[in-house]
GROMACS .gro file of C-alpha atoms in nm:
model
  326
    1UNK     CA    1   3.599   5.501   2.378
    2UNK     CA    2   3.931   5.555   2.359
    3UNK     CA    3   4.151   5.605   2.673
    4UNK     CA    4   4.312   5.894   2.797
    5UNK     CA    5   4.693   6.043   2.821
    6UNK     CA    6   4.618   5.986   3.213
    7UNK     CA    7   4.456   5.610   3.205
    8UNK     CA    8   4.655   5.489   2.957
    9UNK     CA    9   4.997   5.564   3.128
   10UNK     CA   10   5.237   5.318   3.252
   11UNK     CA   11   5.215   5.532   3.618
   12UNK     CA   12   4.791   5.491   3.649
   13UNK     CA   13   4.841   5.133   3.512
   14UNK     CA   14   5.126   5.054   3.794
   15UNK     CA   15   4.838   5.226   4.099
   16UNK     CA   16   4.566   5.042   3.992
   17UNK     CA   17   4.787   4.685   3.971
   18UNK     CA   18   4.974   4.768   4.335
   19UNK     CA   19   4.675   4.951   4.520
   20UNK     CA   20   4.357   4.730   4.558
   21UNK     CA   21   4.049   4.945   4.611
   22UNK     CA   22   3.837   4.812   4.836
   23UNK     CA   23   3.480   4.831   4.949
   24UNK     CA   24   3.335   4.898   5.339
   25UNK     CA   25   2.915   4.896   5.413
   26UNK     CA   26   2.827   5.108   5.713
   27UNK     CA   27   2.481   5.063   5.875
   28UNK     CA   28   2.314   5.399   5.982
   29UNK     CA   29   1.955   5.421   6.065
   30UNK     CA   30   1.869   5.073   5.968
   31UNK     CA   31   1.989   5.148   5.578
   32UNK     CA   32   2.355   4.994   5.433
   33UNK     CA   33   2.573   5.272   5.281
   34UNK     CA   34   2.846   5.169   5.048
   35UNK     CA   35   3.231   5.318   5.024
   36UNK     CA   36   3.455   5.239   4.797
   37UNK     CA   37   3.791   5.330   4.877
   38UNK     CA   38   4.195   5.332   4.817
   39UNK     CA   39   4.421   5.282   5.170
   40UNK     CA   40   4.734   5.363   5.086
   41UNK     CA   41   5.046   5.379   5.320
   42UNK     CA   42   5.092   5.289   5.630
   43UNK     CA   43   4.709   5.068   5.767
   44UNK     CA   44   4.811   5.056   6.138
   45UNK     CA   45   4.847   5.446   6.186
   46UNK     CA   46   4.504   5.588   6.317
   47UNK     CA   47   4.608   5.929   6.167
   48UNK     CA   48   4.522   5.940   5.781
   49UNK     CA   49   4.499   6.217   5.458
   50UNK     CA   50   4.116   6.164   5.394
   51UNK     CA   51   4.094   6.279   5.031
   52UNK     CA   52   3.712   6.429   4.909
   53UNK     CA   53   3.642   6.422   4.516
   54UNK     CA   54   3.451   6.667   4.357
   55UNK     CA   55   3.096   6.597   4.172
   56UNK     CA   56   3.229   6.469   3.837
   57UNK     CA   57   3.478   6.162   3.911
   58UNK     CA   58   3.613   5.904   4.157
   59UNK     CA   59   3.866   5.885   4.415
   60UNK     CA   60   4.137   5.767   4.189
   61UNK     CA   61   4.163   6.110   4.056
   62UNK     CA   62   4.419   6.172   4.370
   63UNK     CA   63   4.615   5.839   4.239
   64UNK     CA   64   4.920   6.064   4.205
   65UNK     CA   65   4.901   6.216   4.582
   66UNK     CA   66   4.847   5.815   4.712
   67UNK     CA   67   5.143   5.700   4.530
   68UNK     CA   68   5.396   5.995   4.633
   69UNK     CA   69   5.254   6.063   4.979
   70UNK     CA   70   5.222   5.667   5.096
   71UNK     CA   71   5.589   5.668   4.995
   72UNK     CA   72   5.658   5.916   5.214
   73UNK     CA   73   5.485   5.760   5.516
   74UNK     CA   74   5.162   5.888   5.508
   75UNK     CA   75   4.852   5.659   5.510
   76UNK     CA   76   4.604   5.834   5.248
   77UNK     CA   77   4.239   5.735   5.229
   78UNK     CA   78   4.097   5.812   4.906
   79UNK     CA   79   3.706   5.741   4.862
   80UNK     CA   80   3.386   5.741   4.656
   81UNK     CA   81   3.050   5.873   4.856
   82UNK     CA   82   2.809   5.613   4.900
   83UNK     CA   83   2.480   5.744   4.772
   84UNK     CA   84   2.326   5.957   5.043
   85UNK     CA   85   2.074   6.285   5.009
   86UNK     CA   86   2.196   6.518   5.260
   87UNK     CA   87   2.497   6.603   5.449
   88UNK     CA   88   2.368   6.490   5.810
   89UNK     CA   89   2.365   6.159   5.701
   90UNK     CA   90   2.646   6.242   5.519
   91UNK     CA   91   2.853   6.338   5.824
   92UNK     CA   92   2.748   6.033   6.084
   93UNK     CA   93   2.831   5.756   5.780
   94UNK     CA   94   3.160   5.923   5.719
   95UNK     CA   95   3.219   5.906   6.112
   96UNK     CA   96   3.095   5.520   6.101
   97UNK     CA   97   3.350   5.470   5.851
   98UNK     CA   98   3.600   5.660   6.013
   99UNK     CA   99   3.551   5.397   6.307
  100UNK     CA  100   3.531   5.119   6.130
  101UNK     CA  101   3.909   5.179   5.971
  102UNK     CA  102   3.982   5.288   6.326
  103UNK     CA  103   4.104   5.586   6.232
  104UNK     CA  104   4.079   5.845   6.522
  105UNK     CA  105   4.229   6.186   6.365
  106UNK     CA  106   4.169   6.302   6.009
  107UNK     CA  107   4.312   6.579   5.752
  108UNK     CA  108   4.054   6.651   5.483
  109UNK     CA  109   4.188   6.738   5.117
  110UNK     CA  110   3.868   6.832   4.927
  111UNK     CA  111   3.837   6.953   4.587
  112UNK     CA  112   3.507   7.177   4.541
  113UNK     CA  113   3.217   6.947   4.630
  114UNK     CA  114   3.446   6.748   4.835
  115UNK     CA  115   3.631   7.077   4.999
  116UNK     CA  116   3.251   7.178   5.131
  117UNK     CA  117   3.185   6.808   5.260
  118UNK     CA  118   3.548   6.825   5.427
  119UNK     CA  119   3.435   7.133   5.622
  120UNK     CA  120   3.099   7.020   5.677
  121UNK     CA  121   3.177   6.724   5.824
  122UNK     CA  122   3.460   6.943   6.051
  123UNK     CA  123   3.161   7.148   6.144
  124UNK     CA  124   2.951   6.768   6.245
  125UNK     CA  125   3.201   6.685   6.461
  126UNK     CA  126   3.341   6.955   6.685
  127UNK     CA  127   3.182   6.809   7.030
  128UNK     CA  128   3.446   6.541   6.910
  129UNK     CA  129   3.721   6.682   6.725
  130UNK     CA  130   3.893   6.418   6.475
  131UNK     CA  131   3.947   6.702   6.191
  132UNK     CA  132   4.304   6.838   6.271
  133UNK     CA  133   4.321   7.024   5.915
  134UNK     CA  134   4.176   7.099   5.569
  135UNK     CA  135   4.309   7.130   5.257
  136UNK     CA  136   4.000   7.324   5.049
  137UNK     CA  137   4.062   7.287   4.617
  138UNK     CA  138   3.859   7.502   4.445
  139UNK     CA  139   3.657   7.523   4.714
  140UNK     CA  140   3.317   7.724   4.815
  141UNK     CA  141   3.131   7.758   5.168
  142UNK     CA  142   2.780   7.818   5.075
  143UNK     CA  143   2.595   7.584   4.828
  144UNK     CA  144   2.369   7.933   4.753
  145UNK     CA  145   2.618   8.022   4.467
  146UNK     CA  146   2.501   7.718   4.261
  147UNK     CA  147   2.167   7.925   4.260
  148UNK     CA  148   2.133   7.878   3.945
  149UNK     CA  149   2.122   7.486   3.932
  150UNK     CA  150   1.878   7.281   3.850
  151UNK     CA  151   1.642   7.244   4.233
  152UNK     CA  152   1.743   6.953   4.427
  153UNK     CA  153   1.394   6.812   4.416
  154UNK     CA  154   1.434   6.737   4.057
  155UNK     CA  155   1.758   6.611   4.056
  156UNK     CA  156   1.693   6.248   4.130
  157UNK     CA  157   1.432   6.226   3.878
  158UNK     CA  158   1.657   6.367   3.599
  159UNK     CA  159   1.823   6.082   3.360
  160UNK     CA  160   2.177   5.970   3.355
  161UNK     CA  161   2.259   6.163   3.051
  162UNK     CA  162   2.125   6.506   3.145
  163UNK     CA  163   2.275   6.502   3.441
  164UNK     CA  164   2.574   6.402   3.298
  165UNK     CA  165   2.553   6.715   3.089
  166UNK     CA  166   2.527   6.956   3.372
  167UNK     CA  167   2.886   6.881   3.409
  168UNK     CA  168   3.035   6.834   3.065
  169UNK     CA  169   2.839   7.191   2.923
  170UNK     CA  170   3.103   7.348   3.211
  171UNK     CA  171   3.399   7.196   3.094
  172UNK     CA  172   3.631   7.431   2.963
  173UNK     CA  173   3.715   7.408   2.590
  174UNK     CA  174   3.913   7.664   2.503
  175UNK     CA  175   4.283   7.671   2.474
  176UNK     CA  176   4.445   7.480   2.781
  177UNK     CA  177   4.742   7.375   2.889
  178UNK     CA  178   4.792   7.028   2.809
  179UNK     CA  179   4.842   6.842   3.184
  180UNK     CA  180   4.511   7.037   3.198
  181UNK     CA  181   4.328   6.877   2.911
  182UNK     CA  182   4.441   6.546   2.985
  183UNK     CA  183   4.315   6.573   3.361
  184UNK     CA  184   3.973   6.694   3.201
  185UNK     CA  185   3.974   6.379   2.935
  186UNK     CA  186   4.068   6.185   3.296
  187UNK     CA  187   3.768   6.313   3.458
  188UNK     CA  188   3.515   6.283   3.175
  189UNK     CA  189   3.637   5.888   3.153
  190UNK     CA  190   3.563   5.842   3.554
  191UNK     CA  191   3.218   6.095   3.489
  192UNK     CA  192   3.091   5.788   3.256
  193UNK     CA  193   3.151   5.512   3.511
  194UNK     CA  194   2.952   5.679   3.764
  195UNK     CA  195   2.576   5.590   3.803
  196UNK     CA  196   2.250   5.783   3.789
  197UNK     CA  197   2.175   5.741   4.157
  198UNK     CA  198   2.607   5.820   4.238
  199UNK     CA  199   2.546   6.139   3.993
  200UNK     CA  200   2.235   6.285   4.123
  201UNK     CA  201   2.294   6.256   4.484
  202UNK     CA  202   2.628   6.383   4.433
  203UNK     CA  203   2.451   6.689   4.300
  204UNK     CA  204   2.202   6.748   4.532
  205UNK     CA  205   2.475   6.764   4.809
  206UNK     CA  206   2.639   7.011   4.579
  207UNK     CA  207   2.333   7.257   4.512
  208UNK     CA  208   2.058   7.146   4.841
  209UNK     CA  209   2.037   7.473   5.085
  210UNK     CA  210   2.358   7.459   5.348
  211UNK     CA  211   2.649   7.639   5.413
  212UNK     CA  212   2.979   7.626   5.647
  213UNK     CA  213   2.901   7.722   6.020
  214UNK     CA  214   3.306   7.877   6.094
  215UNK     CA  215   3.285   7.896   6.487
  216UNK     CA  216   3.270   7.535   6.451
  217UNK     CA  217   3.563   7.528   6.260
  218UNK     CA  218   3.772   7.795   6.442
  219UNK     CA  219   3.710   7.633   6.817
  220UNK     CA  220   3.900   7.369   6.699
  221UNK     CA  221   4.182   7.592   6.626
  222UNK     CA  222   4.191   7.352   6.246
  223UNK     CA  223   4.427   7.443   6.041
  224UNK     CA  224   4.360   7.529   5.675
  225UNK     CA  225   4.520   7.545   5.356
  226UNK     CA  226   4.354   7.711   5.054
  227UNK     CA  227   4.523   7.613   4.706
  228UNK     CA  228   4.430   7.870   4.442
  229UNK     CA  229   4.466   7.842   4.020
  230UNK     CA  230   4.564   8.162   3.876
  231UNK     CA  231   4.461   7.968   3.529
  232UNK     CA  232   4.047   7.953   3.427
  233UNK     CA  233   3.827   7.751   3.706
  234UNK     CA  234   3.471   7.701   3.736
  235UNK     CA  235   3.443   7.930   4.089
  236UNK     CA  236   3.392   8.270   4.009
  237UNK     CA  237   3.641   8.577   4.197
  238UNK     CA  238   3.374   8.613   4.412
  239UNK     CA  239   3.317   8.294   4.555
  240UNK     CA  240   3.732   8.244   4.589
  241UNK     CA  241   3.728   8.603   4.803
  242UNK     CA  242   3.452   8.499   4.993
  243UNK     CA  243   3.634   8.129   5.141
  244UNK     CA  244   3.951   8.372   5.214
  245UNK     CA  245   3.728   8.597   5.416
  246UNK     CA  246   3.580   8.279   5.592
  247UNK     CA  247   3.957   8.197   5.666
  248UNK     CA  248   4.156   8.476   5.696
  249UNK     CA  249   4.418   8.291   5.874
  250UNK     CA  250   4.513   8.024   5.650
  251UNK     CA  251   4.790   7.932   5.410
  252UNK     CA  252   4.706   8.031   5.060
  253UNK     CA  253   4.890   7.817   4.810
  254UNK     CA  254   4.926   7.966   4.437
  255UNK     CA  255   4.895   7.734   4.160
  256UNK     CA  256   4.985   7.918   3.805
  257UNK     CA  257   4.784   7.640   3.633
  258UNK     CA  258   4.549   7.354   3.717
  259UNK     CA  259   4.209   7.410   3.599
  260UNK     CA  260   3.962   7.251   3.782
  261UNK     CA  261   4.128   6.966   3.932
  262UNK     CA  262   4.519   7.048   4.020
  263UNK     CA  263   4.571   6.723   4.190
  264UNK     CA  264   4.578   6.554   3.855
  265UNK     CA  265   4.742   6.845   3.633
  266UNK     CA  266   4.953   6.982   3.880
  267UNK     CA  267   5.003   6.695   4.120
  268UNK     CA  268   5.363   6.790   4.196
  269UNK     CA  269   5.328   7.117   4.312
  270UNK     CA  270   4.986   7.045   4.504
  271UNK     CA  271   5.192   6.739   4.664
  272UNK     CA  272   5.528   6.980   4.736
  273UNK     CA  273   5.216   7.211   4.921
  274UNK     CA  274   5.065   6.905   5.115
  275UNK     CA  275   5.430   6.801   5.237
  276UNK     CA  276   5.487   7.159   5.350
  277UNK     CA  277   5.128   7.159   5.529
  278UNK     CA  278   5.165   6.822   5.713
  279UNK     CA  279   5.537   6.871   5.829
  280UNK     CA  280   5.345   7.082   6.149
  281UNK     CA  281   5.190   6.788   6.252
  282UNK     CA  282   5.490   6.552   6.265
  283UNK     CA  283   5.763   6.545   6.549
  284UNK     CA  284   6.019   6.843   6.526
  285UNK     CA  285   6.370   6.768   6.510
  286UNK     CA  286   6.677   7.026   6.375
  287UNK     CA  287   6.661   6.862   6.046
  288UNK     CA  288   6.256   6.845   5.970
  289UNK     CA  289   6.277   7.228   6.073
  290UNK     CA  290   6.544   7.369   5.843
  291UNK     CA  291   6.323   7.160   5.567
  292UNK     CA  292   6.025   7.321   5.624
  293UNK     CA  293   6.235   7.652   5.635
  294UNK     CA  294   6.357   7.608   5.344
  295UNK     CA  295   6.053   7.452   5.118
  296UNK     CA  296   5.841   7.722   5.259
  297UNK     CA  297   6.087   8.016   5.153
  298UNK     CA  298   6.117   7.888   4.807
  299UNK     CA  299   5.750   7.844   4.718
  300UNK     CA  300   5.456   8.020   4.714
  301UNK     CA  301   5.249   7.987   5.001
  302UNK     CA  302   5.107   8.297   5.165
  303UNK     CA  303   4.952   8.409   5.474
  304UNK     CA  304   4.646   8.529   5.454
  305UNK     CA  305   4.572   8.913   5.576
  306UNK     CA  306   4.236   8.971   5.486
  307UNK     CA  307   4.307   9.363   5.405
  308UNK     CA  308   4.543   9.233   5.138
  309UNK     CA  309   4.472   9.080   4.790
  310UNK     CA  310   4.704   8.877   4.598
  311UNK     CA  311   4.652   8.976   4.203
  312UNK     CA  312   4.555   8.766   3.969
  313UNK     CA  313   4.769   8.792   3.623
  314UNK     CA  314   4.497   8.683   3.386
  315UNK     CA  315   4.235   8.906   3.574
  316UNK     CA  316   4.145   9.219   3.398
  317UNK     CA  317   4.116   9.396   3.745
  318UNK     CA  318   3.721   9.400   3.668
  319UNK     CA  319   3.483   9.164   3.945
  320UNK     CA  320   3.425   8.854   3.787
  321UNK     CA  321   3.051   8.811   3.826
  322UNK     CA  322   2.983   8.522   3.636
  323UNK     CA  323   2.746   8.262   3.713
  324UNK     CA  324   2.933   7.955   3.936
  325UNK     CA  325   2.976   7.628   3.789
  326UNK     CA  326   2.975   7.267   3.876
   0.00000   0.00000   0.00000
């Protein structure tokens, strides 16, 4: 198969040569679980940018936020889920693993699957806060609006190739913008090194019976950023309206394009947002302030009032009430 704009570019060649990924087994329950991961940045701060990926591919889909934000000081944990069958378990291996990097205070950047395991595992562990703030991509609250997925019971017993399908039939393929197509060709590549077992358990999390619990979430006073495409996506209007009701106080960051996954196609605006985001969380002095002053006034991040809508240009003002994809 041929590569990719993405994988065959001097910039993915340079992160994979300079960034070693590296693997960590967690015991829970008397079973090994498996994580492969990227560290990037700084290794001896306990504070990290724990970065989810959705369904289809691998953490090295956030190569471009590692490179620019371990620059910049930040130490960014990208990983791939071991293969686990519910979000419990989920949730205490991710806290094992947490430990075991001794890393005591986490900000989740999810895209869709991973944006509902970021607040899930939020939810897991508000007795002991480590989740300071999210950063939800295309994100949902309530597996219920993948209703019309295959049932989780039937999942694991599906072959590689169909489920393999269940992604690819809801890739987009009409006229795209071409950062967008190449982070699709990108994801399909990673989609094909994943394995049955990584695939269907991946899915099961995705469509098994849960949903986001938000006192949880708001008695830990977490802060949250939303990023929004105004460009085609596989959540419906609906289920976008519904995560801004769950969180009608948090930052709403506009993308014009991205697609499905705007970390990859529109890494430098999504990385401008996460600078902007994590600048609260870093010592204030007179020159980190008029920064965030001015990056803040120049691009288009919103408060959220819940009695006010932003419009969407390439909506037809009509509810979109199609089904939800993966």
């Amino acid at each position: 198969m041929e590569k990719g704009v993405v994988t065959s570019s001097q910039e993915y060649a340079s992160f994979r040569s300079t960034v070693p990924k590296r693997k960590i087994v967690v015991t829970h329950r008397r079973k090994d679980y498996t994580w492969c991961l990227y560290d990037h940045g700084p290794r001896d701060q306990s504070e990290a940018i724990l970065f989810f990926p959705p369904v289809s591919c691998r953490s090295d889909v956030f190569y471009r936020q590692l490179i620019d934000l371990g620059s910049q000081g930040f130490r960014c944990i990208a990983v791939d889920y071991p293969v686990v069958w519910n979000i419990d378990d989920f949730c205490a291996i991710t806290s094992l693993f947490l430990e075991h990097l001794e890393v005591t205070s986490v900000h989740i950047m999810g895209g869709s699957l991973g944006a509902f395991l970021g607040q899930k595992f939020a939810q897991f562990t508000y007795k002991t806060p480590i989740v300071k703030s999210l950063m939800l991509v295309n994100g949902f609250t309530d597996t219920s609006v993948f209703k019309n997925a295959p049932s989780p019971k039937i999942l694991p017993f599906m072959p590689r190739f169909m489920l393999q399908q269940l992604l690819l039939q809801n890739m987009p393929d009409t006229a795209l913008h071409p950062d967008v197509a190449d982070s699709i060709d990108f994801v399909i590549e990673d989609l094909n090194t994943l394995s049955k077992s990584e695939l269907a358990s991946r899915l099961v999390l995705n469509v098994k019976e849960s949903y986001v619990e938000p006192q949880h979430i708001f008695s830990q006073d977490i802060k949250i950023m939303i990023v929004e495409v105004n460009d085609k996506s596989a959540l419906s209007t609906a289920v976008k309206d519904e995560m801004k009701k769950y969180y009608s106080d948090a930052r709403i960051c506009h993308l014009k394009y991205g697609g499905n996954f705007p970390y990859l196609s529109n890494s430098l605006e999504v990385n401008m947002f996460i600078k902007i985001h994590m600048r609260q969380f870093r010592p204030k002095t007179p020159q980190t302030e008029e920064a965030t002053t001015a990056s803040t006034t120049t691009s288009p991040i919103t408060s959220m009032n819940p009695n006010i809508r932003s419009a969407n240009p390439h909506s037809d003002g009509e509810d979109d009430e199609e089904d939800v994809t993966f």
